[in-house]
Coordinates of C-alpha atoms and ligand atoms in Angstrom, one line a residue:
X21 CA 168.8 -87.9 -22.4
X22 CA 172.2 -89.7 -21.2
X23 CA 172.6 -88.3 -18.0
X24 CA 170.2 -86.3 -15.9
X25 CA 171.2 -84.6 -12.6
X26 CA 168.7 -82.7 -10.4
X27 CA 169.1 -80.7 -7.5
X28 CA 172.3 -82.3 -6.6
X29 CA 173.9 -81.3 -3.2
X30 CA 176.6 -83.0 -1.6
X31 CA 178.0 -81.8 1.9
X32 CA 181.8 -83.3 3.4
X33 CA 180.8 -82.9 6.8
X34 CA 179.6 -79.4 6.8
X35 CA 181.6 -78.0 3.7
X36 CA 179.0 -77.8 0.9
X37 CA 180.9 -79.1 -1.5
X38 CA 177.2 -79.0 -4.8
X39 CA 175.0 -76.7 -4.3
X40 CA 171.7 -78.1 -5.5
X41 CA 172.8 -78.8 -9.2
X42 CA 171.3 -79.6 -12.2
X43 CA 172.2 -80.5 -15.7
X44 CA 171.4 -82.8 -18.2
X45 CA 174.1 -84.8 -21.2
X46 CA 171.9 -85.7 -24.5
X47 CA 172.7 -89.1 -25.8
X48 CA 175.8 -88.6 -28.5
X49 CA 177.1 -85.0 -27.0
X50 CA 180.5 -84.4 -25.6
X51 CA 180.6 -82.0 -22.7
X52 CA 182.8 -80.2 -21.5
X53 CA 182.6 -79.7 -17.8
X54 CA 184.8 -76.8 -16.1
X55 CA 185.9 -75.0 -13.6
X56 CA 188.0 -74.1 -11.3
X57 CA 190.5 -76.3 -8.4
X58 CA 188.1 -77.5 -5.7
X59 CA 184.9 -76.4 -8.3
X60 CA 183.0 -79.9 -7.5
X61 CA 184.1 -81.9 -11.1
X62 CA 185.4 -84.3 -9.3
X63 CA 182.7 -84.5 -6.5
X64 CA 179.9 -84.2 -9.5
X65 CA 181.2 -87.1 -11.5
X66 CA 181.8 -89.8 -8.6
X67 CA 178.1 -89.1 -7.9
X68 CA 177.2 -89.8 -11.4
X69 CA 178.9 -93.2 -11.2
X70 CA 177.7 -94.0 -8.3
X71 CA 181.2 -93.9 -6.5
X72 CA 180.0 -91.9 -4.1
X73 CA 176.5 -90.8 -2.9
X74 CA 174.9 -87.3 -3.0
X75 CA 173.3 -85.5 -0.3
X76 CA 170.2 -85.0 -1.9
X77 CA 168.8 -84.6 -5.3
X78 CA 168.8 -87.4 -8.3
X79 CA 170.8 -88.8 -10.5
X80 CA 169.6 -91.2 -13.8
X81 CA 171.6 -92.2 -16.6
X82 CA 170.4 -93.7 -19.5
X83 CA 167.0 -94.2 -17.5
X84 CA 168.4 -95.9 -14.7
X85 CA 168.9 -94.4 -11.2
X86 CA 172.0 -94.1 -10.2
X87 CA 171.6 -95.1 -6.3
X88 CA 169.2 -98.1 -6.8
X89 CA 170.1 -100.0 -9.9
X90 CA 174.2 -99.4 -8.8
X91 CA 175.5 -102.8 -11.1
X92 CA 173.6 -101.8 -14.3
X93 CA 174.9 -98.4 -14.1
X94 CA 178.3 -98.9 -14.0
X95 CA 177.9 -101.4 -16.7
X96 CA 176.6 -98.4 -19.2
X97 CA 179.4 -95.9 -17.8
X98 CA 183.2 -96.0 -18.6
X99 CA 184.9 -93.6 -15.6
X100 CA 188.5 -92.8 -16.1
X101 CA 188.7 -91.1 -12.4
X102 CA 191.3 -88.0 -11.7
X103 CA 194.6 -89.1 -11.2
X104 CA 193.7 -92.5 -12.8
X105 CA 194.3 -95.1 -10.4
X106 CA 196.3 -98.0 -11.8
X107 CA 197.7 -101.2 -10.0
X108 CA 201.9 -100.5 -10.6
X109 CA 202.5 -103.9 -10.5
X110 CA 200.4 -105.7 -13.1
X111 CA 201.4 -105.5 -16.8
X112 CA 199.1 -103.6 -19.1
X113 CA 197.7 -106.6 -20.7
X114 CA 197.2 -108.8 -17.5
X115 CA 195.5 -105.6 -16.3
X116 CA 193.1 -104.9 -19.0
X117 CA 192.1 -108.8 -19.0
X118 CA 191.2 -108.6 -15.4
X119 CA 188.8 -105.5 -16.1
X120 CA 187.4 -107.0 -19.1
X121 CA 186.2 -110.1 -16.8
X122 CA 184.8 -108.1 -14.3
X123 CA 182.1 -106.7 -16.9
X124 CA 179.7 -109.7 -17.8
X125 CA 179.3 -108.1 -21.7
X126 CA 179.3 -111.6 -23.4
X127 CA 181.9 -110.8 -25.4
X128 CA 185.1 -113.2 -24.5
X129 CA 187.6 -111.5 -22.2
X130 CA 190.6 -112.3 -25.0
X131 CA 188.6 -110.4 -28.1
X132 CA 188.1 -107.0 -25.6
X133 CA 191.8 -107.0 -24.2
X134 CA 192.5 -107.7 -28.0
X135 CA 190.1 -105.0 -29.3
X136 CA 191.0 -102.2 -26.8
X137 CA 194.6 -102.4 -27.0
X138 CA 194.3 -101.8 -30.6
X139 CA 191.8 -99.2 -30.3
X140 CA 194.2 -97.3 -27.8
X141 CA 197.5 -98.1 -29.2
X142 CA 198.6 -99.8 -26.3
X143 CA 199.9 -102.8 -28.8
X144 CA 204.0 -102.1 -28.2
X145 CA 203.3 -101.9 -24.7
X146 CA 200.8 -104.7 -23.9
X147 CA 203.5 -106.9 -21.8
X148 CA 205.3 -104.3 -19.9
X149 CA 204.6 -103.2 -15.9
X150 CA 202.0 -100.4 -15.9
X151 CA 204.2 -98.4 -13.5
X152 CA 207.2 -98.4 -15.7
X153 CA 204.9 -96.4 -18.9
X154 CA 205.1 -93.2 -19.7
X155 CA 202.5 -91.0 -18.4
X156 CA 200.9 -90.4 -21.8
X157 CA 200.8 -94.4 -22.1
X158 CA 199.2 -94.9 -18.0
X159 CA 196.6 -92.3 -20.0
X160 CA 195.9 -94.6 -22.4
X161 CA 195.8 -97.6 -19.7
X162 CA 193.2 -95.3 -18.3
X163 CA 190.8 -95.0 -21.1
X164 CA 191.3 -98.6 -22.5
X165 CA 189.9 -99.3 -18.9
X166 CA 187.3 -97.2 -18.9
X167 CA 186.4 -98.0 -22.7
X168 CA 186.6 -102.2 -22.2
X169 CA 183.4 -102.6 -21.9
X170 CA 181.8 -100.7 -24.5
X171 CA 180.1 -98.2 -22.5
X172 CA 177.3 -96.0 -23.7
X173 CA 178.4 -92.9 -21.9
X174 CA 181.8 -92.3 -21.0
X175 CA 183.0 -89.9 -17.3
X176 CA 186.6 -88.6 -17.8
X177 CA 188.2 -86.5 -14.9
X178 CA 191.2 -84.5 -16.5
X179 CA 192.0 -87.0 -19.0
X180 CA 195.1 -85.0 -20.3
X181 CA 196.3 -83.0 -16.6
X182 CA 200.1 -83.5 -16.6
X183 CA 200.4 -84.8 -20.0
X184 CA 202.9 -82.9 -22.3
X185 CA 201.4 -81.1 -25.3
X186 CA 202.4 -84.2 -28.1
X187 CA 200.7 -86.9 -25.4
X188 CA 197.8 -84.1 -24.9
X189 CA 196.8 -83.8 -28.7
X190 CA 197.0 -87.9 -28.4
X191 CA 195.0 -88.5 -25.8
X192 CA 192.4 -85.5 -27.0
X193 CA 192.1 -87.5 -30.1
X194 CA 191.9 -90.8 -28.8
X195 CA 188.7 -89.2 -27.2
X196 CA 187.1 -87.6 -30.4
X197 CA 187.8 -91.0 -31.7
X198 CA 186.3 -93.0 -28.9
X199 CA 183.4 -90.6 -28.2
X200 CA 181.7 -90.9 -31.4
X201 CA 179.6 -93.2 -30.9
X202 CA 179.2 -92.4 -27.1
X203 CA 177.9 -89.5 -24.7
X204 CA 180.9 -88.2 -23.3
X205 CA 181.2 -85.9 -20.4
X206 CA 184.5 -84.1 -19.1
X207 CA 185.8 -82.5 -17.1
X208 CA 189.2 -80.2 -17.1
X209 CA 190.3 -76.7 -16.3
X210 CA 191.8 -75.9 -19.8
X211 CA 189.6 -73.7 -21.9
X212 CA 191.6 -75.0 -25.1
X213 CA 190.5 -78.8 -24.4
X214 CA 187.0 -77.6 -24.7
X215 CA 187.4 -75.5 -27.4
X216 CA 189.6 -78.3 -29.2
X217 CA 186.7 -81.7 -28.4
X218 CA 183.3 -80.6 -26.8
X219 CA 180.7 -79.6 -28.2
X220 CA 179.1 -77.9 -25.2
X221 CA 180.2 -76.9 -22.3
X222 CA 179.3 -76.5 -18.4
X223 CA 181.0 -74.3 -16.1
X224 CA 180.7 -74.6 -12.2
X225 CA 182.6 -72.7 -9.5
X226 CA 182.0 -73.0 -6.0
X227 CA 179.5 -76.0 -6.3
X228 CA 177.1 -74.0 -8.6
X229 CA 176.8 -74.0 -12.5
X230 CA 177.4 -70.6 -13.9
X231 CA 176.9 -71.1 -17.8
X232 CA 175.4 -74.1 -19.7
X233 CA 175.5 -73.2 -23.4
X234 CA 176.6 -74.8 -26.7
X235 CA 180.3 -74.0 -27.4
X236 CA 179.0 -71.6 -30.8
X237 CA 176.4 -69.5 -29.0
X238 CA 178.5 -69.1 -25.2
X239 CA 181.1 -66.4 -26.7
X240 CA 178.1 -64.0 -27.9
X241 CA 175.8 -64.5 -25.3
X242 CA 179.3 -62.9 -23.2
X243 CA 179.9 -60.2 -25.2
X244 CA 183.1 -58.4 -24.1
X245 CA 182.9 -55.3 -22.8
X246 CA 185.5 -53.3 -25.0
X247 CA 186.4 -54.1 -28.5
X248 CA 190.2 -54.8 -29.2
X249 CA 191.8 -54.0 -32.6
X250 CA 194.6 -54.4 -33.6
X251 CA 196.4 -52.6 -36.5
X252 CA 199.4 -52.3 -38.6
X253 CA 200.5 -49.3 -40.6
X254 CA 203.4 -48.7 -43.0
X255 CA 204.8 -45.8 -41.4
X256 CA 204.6 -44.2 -37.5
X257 CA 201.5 -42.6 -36.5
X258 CA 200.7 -40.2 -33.3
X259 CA 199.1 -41.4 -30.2
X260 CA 197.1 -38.4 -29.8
X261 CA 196.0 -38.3 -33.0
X262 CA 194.8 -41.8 -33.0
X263 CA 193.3 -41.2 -29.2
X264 CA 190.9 -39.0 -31.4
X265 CA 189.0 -41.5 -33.3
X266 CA 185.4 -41.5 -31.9
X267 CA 184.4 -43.9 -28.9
X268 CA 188.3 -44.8 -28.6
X269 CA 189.3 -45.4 -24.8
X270 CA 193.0 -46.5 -24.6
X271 CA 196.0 -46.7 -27.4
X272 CA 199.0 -48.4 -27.2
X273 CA 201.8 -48.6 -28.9
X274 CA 203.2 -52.8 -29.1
X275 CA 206.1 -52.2 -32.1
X276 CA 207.1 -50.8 -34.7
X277 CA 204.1 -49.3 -36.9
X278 CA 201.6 -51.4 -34.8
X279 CA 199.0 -50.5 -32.4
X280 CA 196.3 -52.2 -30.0
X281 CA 193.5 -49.6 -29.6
X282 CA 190.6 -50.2 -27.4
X283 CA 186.9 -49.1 -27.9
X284 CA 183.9 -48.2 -26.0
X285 CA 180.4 -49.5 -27.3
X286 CA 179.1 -51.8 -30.0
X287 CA 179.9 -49.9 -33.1
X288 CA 182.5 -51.7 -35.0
X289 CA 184.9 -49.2 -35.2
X290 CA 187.2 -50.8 -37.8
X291 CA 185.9 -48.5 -40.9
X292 CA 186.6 -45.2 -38.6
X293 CA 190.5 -46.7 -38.1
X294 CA 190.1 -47.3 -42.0
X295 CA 189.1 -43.4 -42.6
X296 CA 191.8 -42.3 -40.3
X297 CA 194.5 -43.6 -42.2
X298 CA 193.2 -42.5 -45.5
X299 CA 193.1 -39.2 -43.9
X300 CA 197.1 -39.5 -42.4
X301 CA 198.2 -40.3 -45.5
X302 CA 198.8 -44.2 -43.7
X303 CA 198.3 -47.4 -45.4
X304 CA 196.2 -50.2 -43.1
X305 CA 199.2 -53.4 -43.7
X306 CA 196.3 -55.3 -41.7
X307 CA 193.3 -54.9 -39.0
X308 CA 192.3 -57.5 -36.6
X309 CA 189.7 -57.2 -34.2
X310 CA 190.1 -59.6 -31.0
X311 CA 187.5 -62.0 -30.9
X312 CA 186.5 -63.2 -27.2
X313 CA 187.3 -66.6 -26.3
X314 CA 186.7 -69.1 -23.7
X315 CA 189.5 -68.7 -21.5
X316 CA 187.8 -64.8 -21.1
X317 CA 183.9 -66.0 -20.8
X318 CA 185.2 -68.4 -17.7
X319 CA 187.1 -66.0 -15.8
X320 CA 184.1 -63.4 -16.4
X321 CA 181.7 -65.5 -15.0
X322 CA 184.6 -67.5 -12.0
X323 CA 185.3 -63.7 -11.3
X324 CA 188.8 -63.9 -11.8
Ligands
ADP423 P1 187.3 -80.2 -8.4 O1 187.3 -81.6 -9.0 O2 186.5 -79.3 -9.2 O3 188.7 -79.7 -8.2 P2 186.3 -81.5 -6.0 O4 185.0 -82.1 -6.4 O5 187.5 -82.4 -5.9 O6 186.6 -80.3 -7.0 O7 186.2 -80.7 -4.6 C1 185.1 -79.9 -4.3 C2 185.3 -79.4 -2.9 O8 185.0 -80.5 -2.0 C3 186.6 -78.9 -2.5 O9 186.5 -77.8 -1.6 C4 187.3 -80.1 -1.9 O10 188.3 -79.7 -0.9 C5 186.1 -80.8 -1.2 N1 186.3 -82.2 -1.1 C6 186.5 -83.1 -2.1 N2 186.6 -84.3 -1.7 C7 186.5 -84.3 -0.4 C8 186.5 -85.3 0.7 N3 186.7 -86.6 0.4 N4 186.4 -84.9 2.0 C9 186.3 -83.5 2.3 N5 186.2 -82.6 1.3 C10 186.3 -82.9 0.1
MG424 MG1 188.9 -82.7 -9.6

């Protein structure tokens, strides 16, 4: 086990900001950790780096405990923190060799700058002024900074929020590419970055964890409710007529010849649709049932 958090609280002042949490990163997993704005990510992974201390509870990774053994930790954790911090001023490769000297690794300060501006892509940009990159390319300042070292298990606090969707897939696969070898944890509030990189995923609102499941089993462990269909047919049909079909609720029209119908109760009700047509004298031109997906399971459990 990578990281292992138990009964974590942490109070600002007398806003409870974790509410006794618990959860637990296997060595090699990627995580994905969301939740809403003001959820406790951020709070959560500052305590596992030991940026910050928790209220009560306990906090080990890779064996060591976060509070006592402060130096080793961060030694065996790469953080890229929200909003990544970065000094303006320095230029990206003056940077990087400054970071890479603070770790003790062994390894000579010129092979990692040399090594992890290769591995990020940072080569054509290695002797300009951090603050005059793109964002996409501060990203990848970021992570190089957090990756210097070789960490065992890597923290990343919204590693692609404000990116545009070209720097997003980048940065995304810069992480599938860096994480391999690593445990990763992350954090964001996009369903899609979890669905496209992790391969489990914890959701917390309000200081609590509300789901911890492996990506595959959390959509039928929340089932929807109703089932959505939709269906395409060569020529018009009648409302009522489809309004009919047993255990249907609600049927609507969205174009020409094509229809979303909603059903009540577990009973795939594909083959009745099927039936129906043969019946009307219609020919199914296709028949999609919508799956449930992330984005739906979050607001579910967030109540949104
Ligand atoms: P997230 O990263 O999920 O958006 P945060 O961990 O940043 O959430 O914040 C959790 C809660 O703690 C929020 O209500 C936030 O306002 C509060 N909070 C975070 N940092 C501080 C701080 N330094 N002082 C006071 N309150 C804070
Ligand atoms: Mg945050």
């Amino acid at each position: 086990m990578s990281i292992v958090v138990q009964g974590v609280s942490k109070f600002y002042g007398s806003q409870k900001a974790l509410d006794n949490v618990s959860l637990e990163v296997k060595t090699g997993e990627i995580v994905g950790f969301i939740g809403p704005n003001g959820a406790g990510k951020s709070t959560m992974m500052k305590i596992i780096t030991g940026f910050i201390p928790a209220s009560s509870g306990k906090v080990s990774v890779n064996g060591l405990a976060v509070e006592a053994d402060n130096l080793e930790v961060k030694k065996q954790i790469g953080y890229l923190p929200e909003n990544n911090p970065l000094y303006p001023e320095m230029y990206v490769r003056e940077y990087l060799g400054f970071v890479a000297s603070i770790y003790k690794t062994g390894v000579s300060v010129k092979k990692q700058t040399n090594d992890i501006i290769e591995l990020t892509g940072l080569a054509p940009e290695q002797n300009k002024k951090i603050g005059s990159l793109s964002k996409g390319y501060r990203q990848r300042v970021g992570l190089a900074q957090a990756l210097i070292h070789n960490p065992a298990v890597l923290i990343l606090d919204e590693a692609t929020t404000g990116l545009d969707p070209n720097q997003i897939v980048e940065i995304r696969n810069l992480i599938k590419e860096a994480g391999k070898e690593k445990t990763v944890m992350l954090s964001t509030h996009i369903m899609q970055e979890v669905e496209a990189i992790c391969d489990r995923v914890i959701i917390i609102d309000k200081g609590v964890i509300v789901a911890d499941e492996e990506k595959s089993k959390i959509y039928s462990k929340f089932k929807r409710p109703k089932q959505v269909i939709q269906v395409e047919f060569d020529k018009d049909a009648m409302d009522s007529s489809l309004a009919e079909i047993e255990n249907v609720s609600s049927v609507k029209k969205i174009r020409n010849n094509i229809w979303v119908i909603e059903a009540e109760g577990d009973e795939d009700i594909r083959p009745s649709i099927f039936n129906f047509a043969v019946k009307n004298n219609l020919t199914v031109l296709s028949l999609n049932k919508q799956e449930s997906n992330l984005e739906e399971v979050f607001r579910h459990l967030t109540n949104r």
